[in-house]
PDB file of C-alpha atoms and ligand atoms in Angstrom:
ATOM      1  CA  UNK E  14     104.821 113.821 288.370  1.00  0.00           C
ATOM      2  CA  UNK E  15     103.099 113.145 285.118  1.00  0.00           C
ATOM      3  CA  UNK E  16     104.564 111.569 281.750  1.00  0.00           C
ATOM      4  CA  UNK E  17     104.260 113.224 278.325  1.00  0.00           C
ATOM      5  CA  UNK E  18     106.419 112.897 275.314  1.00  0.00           C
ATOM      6  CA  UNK E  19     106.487 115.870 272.419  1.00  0.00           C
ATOM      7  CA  UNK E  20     105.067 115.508 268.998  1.00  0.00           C
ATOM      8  CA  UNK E  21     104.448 117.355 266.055  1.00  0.00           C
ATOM      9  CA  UNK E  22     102.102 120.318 264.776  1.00  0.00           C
ATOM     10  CA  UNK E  23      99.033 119.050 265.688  1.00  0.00           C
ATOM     11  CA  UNK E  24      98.036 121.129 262.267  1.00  0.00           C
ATOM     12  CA  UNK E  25     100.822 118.938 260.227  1.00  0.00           C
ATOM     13  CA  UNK E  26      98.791 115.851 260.602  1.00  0.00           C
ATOM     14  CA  UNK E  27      95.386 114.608 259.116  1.00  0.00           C
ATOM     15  CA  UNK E  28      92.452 114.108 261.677  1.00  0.00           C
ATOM     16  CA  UNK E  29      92.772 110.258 261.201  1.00  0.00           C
ATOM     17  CA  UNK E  30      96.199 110.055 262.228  1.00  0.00           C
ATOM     18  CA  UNK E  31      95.884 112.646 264.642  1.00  0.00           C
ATOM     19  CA  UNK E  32      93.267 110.136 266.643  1.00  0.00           C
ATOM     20  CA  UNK E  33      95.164 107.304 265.908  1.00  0.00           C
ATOM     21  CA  UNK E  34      98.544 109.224 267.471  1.00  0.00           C
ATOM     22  CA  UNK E  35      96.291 110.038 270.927  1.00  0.00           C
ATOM     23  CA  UNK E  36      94.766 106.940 271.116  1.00  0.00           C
ATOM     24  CA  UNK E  37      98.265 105.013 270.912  1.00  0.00           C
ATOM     25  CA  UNK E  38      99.879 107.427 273.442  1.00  0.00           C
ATOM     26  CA  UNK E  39      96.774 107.033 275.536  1.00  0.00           C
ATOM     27  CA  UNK E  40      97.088 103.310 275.392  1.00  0.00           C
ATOM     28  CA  UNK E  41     100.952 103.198 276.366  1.00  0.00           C
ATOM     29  CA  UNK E  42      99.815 105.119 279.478  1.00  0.00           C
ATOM     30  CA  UNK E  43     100.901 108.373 279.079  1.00  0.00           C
ATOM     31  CA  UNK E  44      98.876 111.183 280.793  1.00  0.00           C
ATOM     32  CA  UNK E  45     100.157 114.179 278.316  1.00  0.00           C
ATOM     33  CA  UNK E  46     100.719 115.193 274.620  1.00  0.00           C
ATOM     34  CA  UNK E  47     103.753 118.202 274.242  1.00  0.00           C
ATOM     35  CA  UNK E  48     102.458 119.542 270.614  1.00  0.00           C
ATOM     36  CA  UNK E  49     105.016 121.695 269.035  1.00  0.00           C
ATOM     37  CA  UNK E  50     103.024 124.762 267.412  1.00  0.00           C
ATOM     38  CA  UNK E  51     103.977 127.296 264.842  1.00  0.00           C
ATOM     39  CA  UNK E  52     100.671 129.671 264.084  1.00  0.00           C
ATOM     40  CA  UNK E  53      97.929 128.514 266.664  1.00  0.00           C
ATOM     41  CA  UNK E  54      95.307 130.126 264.424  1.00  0.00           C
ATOM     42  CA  UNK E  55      95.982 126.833 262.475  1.00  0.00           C
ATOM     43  CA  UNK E  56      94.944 124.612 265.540  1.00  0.00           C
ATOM     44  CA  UNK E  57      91.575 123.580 265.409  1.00  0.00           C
ATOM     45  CA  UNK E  58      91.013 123.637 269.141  1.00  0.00           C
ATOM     46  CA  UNK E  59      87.359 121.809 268.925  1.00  0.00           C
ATOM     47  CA  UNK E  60      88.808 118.663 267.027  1.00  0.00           C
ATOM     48  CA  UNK E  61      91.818 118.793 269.641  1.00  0.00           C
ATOM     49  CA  UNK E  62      89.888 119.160 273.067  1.00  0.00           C
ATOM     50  CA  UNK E  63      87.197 116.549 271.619  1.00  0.00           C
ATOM     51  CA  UNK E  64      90.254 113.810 271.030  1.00  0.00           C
ATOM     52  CA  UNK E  65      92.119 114.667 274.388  1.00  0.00           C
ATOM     53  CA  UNK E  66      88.578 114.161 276.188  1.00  0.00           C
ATOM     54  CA  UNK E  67      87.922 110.521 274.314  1.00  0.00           C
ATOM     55  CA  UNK E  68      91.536 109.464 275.146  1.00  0.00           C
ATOM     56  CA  UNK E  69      91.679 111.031 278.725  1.00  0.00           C
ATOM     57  CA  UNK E  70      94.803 113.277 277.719  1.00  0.00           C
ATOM     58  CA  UNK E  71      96.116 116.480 278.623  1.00  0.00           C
ATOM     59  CA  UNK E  72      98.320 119.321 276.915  1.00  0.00           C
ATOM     60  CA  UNK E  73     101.519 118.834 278.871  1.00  0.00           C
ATOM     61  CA  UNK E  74     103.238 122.122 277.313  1.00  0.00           C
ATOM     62  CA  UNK E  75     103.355 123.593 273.536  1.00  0.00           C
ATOM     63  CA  UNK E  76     106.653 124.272 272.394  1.00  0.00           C
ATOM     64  CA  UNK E  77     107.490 127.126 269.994  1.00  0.00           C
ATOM     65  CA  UNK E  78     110.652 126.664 268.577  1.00  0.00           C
ATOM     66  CA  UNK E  79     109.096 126.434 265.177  1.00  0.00           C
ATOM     67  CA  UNK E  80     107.969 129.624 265.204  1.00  0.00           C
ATOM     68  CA  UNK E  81     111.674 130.843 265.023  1.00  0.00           C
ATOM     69  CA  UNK E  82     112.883 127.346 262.808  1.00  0.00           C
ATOM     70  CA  UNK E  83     110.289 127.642 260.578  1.00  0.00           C
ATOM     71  CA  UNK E  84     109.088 131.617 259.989  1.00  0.00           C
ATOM     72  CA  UNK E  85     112.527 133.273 261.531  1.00  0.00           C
ATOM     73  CA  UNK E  86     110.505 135.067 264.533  1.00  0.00           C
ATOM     74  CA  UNK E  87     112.833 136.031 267.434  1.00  0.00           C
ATOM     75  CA  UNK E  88     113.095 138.541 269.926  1.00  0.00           C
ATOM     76  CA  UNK E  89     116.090 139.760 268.962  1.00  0.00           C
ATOM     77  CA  UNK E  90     115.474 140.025 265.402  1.00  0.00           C
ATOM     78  CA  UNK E  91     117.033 143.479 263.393  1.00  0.00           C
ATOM     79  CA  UNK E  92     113.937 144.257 262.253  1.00  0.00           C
ATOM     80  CA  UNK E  93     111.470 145.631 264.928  1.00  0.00           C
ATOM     81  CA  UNK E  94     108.571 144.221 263.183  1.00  0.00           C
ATOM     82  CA  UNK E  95     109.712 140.684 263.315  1.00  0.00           C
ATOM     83  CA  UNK E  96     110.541 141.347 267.021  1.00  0.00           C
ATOM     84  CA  UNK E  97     106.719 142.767 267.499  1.00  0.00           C
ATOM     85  CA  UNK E  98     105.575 139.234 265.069  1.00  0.00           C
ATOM     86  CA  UNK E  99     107.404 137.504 267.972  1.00  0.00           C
ATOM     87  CA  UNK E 100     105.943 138.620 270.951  1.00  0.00           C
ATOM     88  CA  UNK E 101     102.232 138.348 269.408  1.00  0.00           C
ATOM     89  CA  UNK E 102     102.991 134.787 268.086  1.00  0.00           C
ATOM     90  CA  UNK E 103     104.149 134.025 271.620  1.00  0.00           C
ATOM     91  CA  UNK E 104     101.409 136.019 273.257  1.00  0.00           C
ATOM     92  CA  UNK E 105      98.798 134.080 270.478  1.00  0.00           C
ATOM     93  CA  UNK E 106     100.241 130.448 271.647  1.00  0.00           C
ATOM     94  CA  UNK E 107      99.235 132.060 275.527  1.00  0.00           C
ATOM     95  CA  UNK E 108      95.863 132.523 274.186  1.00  0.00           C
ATOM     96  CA  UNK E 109      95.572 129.056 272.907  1.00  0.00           C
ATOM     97  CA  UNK E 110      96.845 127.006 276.412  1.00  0.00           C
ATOM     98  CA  UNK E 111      94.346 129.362 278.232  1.00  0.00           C
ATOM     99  CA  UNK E 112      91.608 128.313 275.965  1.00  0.00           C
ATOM    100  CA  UNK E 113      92.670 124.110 276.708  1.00  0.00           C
ATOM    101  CA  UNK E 114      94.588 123.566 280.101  1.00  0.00           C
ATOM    102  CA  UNK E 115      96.559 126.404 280.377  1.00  0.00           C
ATOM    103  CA  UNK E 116      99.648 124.020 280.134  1.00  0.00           C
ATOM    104  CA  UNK E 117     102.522 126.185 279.981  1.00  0.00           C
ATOM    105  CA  UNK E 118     104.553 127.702 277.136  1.00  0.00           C
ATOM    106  CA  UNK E 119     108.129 126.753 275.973  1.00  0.00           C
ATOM    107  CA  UNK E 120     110.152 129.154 275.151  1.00  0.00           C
ATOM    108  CA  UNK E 121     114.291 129.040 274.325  1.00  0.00           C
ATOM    109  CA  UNK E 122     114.789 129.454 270.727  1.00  0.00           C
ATOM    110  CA  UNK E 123     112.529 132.117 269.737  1.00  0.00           C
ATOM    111  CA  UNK E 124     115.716 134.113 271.338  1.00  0.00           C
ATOM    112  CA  UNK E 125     117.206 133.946 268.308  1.00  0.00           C
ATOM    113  CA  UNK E 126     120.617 133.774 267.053  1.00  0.00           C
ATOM    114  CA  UNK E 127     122.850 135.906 269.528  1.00  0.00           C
ATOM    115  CA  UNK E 128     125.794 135.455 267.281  1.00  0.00           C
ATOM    116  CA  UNK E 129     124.244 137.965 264.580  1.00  0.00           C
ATOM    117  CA  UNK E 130     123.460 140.577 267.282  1.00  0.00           C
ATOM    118  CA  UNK E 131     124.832 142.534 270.150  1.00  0.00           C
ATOM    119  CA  UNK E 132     124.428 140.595 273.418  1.00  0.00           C
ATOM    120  CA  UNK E 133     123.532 143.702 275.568  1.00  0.00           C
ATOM    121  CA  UNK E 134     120.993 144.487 273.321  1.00  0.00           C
ATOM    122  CA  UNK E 135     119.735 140.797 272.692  1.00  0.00           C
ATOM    123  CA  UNK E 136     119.667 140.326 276.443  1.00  0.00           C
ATOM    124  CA  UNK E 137     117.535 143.615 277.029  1.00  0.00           C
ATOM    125  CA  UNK E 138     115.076 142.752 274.057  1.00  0.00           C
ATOM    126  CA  UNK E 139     114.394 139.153 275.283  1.00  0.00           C
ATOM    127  CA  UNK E 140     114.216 140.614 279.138  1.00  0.00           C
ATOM    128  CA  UNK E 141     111.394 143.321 277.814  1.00  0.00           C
ATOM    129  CA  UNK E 142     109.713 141.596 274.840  1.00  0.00           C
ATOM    130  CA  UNK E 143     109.355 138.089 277.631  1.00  0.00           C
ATOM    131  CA  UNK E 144     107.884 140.883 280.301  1.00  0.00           C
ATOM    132  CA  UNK E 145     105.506 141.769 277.680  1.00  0.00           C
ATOM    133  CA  UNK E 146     104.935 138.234 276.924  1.00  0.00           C
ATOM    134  CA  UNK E 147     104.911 137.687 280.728  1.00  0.00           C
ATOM    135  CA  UNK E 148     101.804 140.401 281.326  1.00  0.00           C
ATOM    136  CA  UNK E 149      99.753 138.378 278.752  1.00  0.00           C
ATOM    137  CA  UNK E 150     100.652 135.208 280.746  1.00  0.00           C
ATOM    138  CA  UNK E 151      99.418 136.312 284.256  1.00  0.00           C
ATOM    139  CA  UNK E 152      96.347 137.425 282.637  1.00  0.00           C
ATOM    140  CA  UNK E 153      95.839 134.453 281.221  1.00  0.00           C
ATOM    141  CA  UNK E 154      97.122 131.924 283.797  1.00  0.00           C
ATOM    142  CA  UNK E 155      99.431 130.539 281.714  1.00  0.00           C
ATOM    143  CA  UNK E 156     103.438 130.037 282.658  1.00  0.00           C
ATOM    144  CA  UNK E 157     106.353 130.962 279.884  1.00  0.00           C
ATOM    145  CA  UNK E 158     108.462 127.982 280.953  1.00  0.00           C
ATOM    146  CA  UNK E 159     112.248 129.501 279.742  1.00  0.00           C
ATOM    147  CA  UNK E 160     114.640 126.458 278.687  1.00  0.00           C
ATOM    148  CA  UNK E 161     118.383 126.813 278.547  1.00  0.00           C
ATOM    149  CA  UNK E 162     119.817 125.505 275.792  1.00  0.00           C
ATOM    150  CA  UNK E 163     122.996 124.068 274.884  1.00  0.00           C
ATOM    151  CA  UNK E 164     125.816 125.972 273.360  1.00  0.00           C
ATOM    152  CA  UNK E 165     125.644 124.170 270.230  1.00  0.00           C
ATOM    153  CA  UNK E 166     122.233 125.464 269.376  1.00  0.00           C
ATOM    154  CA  UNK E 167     122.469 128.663 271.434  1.00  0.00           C
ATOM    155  CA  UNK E 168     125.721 130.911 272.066  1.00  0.00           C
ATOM    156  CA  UNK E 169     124.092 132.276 275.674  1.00  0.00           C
ATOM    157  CA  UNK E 170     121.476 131.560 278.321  1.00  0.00           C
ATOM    158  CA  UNK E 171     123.186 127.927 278.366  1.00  0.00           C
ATOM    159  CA  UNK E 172     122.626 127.156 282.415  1.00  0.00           C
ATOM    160  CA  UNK E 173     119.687 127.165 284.924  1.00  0.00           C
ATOM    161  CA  UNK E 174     122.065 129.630 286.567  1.00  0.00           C
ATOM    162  CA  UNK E 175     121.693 132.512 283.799  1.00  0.00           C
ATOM    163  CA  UNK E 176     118.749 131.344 283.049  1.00  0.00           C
ATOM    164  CA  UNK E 177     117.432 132.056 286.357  1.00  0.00           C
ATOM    165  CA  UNK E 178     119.355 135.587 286.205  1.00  0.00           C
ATOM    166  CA  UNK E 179     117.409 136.249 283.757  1.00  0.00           C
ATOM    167  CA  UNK E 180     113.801 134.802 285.132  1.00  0.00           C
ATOM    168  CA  UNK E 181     114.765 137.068 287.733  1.00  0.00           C
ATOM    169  CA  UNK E 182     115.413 140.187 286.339  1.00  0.00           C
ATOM    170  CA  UNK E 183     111.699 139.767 283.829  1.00  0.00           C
ATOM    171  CA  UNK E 184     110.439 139.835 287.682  1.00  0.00           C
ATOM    172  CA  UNK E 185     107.102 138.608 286.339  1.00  0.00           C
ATOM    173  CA  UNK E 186     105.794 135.184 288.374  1.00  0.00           C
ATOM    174  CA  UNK E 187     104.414 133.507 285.082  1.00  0.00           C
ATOM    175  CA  UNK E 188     108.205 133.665 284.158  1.00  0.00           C
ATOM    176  CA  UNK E 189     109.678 130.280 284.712  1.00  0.00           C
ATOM    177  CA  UNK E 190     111.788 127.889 284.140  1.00  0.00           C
ATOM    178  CA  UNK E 191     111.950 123.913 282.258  1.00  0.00           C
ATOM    179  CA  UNK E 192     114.665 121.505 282.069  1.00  0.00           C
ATOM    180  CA  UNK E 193     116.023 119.135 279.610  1.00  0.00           C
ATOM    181  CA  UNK E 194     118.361 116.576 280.528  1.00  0.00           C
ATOM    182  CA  UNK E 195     119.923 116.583 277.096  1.00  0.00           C
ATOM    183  CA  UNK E 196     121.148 120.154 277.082  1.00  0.00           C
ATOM    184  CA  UNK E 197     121.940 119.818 281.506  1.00  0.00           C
ATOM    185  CA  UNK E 198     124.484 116.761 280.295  1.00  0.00           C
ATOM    186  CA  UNK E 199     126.142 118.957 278.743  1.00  0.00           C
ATOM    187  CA  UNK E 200     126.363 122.342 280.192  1.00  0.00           C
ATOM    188  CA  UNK E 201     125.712 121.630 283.732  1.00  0.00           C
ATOM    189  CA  UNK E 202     128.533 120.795 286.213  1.00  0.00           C
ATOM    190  CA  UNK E 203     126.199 118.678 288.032  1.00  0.00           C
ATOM    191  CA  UNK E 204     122.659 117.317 286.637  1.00  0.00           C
ATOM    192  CA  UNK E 205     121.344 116.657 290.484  1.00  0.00           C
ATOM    193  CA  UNK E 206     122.537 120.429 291.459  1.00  0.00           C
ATOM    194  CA  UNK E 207     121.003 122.218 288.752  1.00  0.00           C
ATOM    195  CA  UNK E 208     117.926 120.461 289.442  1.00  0.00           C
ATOM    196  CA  UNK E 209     117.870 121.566 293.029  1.00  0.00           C
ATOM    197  CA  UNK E 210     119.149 124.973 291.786  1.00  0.00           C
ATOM    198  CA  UNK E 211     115.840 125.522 289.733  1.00  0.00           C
ATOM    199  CA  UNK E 212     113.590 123.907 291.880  1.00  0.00           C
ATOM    200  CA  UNK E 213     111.775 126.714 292.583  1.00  0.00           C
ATOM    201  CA  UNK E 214     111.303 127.972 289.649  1.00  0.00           C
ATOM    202  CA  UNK E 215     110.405 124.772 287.556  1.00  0.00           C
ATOM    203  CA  UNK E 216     107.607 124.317 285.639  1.00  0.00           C
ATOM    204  CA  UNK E 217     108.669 121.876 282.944  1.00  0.00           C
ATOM    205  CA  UNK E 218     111.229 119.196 282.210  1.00  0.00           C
ATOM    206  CA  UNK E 219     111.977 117.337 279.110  1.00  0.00           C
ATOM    207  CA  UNK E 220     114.310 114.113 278.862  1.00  0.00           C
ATOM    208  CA  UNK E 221     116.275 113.014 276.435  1.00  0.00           C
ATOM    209  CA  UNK E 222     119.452 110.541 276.600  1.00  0.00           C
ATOM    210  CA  UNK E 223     123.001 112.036 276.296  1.00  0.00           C
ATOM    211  CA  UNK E 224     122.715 110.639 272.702  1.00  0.00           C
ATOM    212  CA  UNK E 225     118.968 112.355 272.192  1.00  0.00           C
ATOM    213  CA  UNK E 226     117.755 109.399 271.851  1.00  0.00           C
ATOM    214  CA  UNK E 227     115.293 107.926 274.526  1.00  0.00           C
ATOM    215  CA  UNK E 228     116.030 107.352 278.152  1.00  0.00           C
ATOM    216  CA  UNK E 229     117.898 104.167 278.899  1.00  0.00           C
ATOM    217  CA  UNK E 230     119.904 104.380 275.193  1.00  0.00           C
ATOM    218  CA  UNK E 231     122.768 106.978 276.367  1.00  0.00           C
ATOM    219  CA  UNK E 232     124.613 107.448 279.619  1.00  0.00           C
ATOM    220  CA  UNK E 233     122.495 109.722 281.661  1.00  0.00           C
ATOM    221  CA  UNK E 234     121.182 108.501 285.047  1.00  0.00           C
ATOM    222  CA  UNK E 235     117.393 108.473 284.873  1.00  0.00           C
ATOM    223  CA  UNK E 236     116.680 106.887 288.436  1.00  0.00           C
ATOM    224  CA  UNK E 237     118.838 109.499 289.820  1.00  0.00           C
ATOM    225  CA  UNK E 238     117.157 112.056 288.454  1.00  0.00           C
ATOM    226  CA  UNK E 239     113.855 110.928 288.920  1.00  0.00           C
ATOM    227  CA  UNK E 240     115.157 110.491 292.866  1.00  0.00           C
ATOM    228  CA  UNK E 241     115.859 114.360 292.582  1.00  0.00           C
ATOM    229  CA  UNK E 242     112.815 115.508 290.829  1.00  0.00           C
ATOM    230  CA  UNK E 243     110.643 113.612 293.842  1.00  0.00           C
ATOM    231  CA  UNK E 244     113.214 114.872 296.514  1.00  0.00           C
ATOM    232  CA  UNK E 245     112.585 118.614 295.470  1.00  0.00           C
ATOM    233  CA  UNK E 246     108.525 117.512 294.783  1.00  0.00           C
ATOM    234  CA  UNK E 247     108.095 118.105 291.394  1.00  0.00           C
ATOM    235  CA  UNK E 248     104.758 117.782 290.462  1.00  0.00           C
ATOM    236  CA  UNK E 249     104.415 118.797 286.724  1.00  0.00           C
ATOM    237  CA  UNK E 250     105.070 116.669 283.589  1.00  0.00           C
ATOM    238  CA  UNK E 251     108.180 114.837 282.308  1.00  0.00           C
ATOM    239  CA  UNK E 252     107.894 114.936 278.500  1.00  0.00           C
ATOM    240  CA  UNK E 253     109.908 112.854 276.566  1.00  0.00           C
ATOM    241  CA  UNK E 254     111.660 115.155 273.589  1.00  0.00           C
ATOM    242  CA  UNK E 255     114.033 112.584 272.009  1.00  0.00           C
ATOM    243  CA  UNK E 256     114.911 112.704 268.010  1.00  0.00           C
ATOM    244  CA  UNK E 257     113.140 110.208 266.427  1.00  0.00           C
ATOM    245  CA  UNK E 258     115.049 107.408 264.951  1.00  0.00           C
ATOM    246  CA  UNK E 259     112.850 105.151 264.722  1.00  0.00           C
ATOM    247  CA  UNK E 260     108.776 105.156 264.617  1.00  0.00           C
ATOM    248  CA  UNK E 261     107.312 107.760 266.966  1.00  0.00           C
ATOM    249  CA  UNK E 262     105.309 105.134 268.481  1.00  0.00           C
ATOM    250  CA  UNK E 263     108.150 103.003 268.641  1.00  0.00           C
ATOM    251  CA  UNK E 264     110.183 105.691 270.733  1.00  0.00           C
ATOM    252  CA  UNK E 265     107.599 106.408 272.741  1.00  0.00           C
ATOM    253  CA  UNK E 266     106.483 102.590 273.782  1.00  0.00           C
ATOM    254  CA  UNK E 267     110.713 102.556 274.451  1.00  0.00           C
ATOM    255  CA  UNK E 268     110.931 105.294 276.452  1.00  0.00           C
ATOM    256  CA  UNK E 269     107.787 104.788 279.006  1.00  0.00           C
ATOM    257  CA  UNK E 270     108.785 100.697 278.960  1.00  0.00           C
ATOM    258  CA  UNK E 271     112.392 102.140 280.140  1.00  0.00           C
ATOM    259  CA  UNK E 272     111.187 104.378 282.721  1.00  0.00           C
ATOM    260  CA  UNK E 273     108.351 102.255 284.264  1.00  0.00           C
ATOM    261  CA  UNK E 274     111.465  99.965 285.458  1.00  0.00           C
ATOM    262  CA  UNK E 275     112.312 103.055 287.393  1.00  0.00           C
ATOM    263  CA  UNK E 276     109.169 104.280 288.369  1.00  0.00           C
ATOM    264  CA  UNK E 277     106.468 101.885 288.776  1.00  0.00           C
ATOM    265  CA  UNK E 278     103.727 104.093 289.502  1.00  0.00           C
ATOM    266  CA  UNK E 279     103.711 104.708 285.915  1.00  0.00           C
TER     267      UNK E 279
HETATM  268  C1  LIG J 329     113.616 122.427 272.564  1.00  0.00           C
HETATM  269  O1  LIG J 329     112.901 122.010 273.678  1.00  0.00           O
HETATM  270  C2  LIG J 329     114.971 121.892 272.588  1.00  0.00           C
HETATM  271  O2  LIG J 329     115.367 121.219 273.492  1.00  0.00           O
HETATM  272  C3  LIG J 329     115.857 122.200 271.475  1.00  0.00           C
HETATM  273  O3  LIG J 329     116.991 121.379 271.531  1.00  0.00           O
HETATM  274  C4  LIG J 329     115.165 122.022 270.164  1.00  0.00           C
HETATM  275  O4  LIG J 329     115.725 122.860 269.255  1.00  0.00           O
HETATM  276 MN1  LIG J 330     114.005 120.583 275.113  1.00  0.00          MN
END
């Protein structure tokens, strides 16, 4: 298991303070950098791989959220060429991770808002516009890792459950499925269950406190589900996605300090 913790555009910050952000992660210990990414054509991908190769870092996952926050791309938008913008933003971000480490691919809010559509139909546009997504994927080596969401940010796909109905039904194997404690706490029965539940399917996980702060601030259970994510031997990265509060560096000094108590290998 590796440790990462999300950041911004890579794009969205000047070269100096994009070194100066790897070389302080690097320096906490962390093996990973989660970049959130709107239009990768904006990535210089020279200048990136350069810094992650001085600072012995890796692309833990990008995460495309923006792409719907920001520019209003979905895949169950009204308009079938913002649907079609949506699957070649998400198929442009595949293109990227192949070109770097082939880390895998968020995806959960690029599905939109379900509330301004009809589910059936949202459901069969994300199933076909994610197997379209999904072909690119294979191709490319690269996983879509599919995160439920909470139901105050999303009305459906809330659980690993549907979730996996859906991972499923796309019946693609670069389909899978991430984690993040912060949404689990609050749609999941049980945290450890749902873990176990999407064990074979997981290919990301993100924490955040119950409070989406860092780990240790809220009431979720960190050792325990650390204990769960070594029982069911998962071997990808842990990235830390927690609202900063306070100075990035700051939060993410916090949150590995917090977690080495727990796990001293890292
Ligand atoms: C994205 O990973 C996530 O967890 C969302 O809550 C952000 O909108
Ligand atoms: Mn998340």
């Amino acid at each position: 298991m590796k440790i990462a913790i999300t950041q911004p555009q890579p794009d969205s910050i000047s070269k100096p303070e994009l070194e100066k952000l790897v070389s302080n992660l690097s320096s906490l210990g962390y093996d990973g950098i989660e970049f959130k990414v709107c239009n990768p054509k904006n990535i210089d991908i020279e200048i990136l791989q350069g810094l992650l190769k001085r600072y012995d870092l890796e692309i833990a996952a990008w995460a495309t959220g923006a792409s719907y926050i920001v520019e209003g791309l979905s895949l169950t938008d009204s308009e079938l060429s913002v649907r079609r913008k949506a699957i070649q933003r998400l198929q442009d971000i595949v293109i990227l991770s192949s070109k770097i480490n082939h880390a895998p691919v968020v995806f959960g809010r690029m599905q939109g808002d379900l509330l301004k559509v009809d589910y059936t139909i949202a459901r069969k546009q994300i199933v076909e516009g994610l197997r379209e997504v999904g072909n690119v994927a294979k191709d490319a080596g690269v996983s879509i890792a599919f995160e439920p969401i909470d139901r105050y940010e999303m009305e459906f796909h809330n659980t690993v459950e549907e979730v996996i109905g859906l991972i499923n039904e796309i019946n693609i194997p670069n389909i899978r499925l991430m984690l993040d404690t912060f949404h689990m706490n609050i749609e999941e029965p049980s945290i450890e269950e749902a873990f176990r539940l999407g064990a074979g399917y997981l290919v990301h996980v993100h924490f955040a406190d119950s409070n989406r702060d860092c780990p240790g601030t809220g009431h979720i259970d960190f050792g325990e589900i650390l204990s769960i994510l070594e029982e069911i031997c998962y071997n990808g990265y842990v990235s830390m996605e927690c609202h900063p509060r306070k100075p990035r560096l700051n939060l993410a000094e916090e949150a590995i300090r917090y977690l080495r108590n727990i796990k001293k290998s890292w």
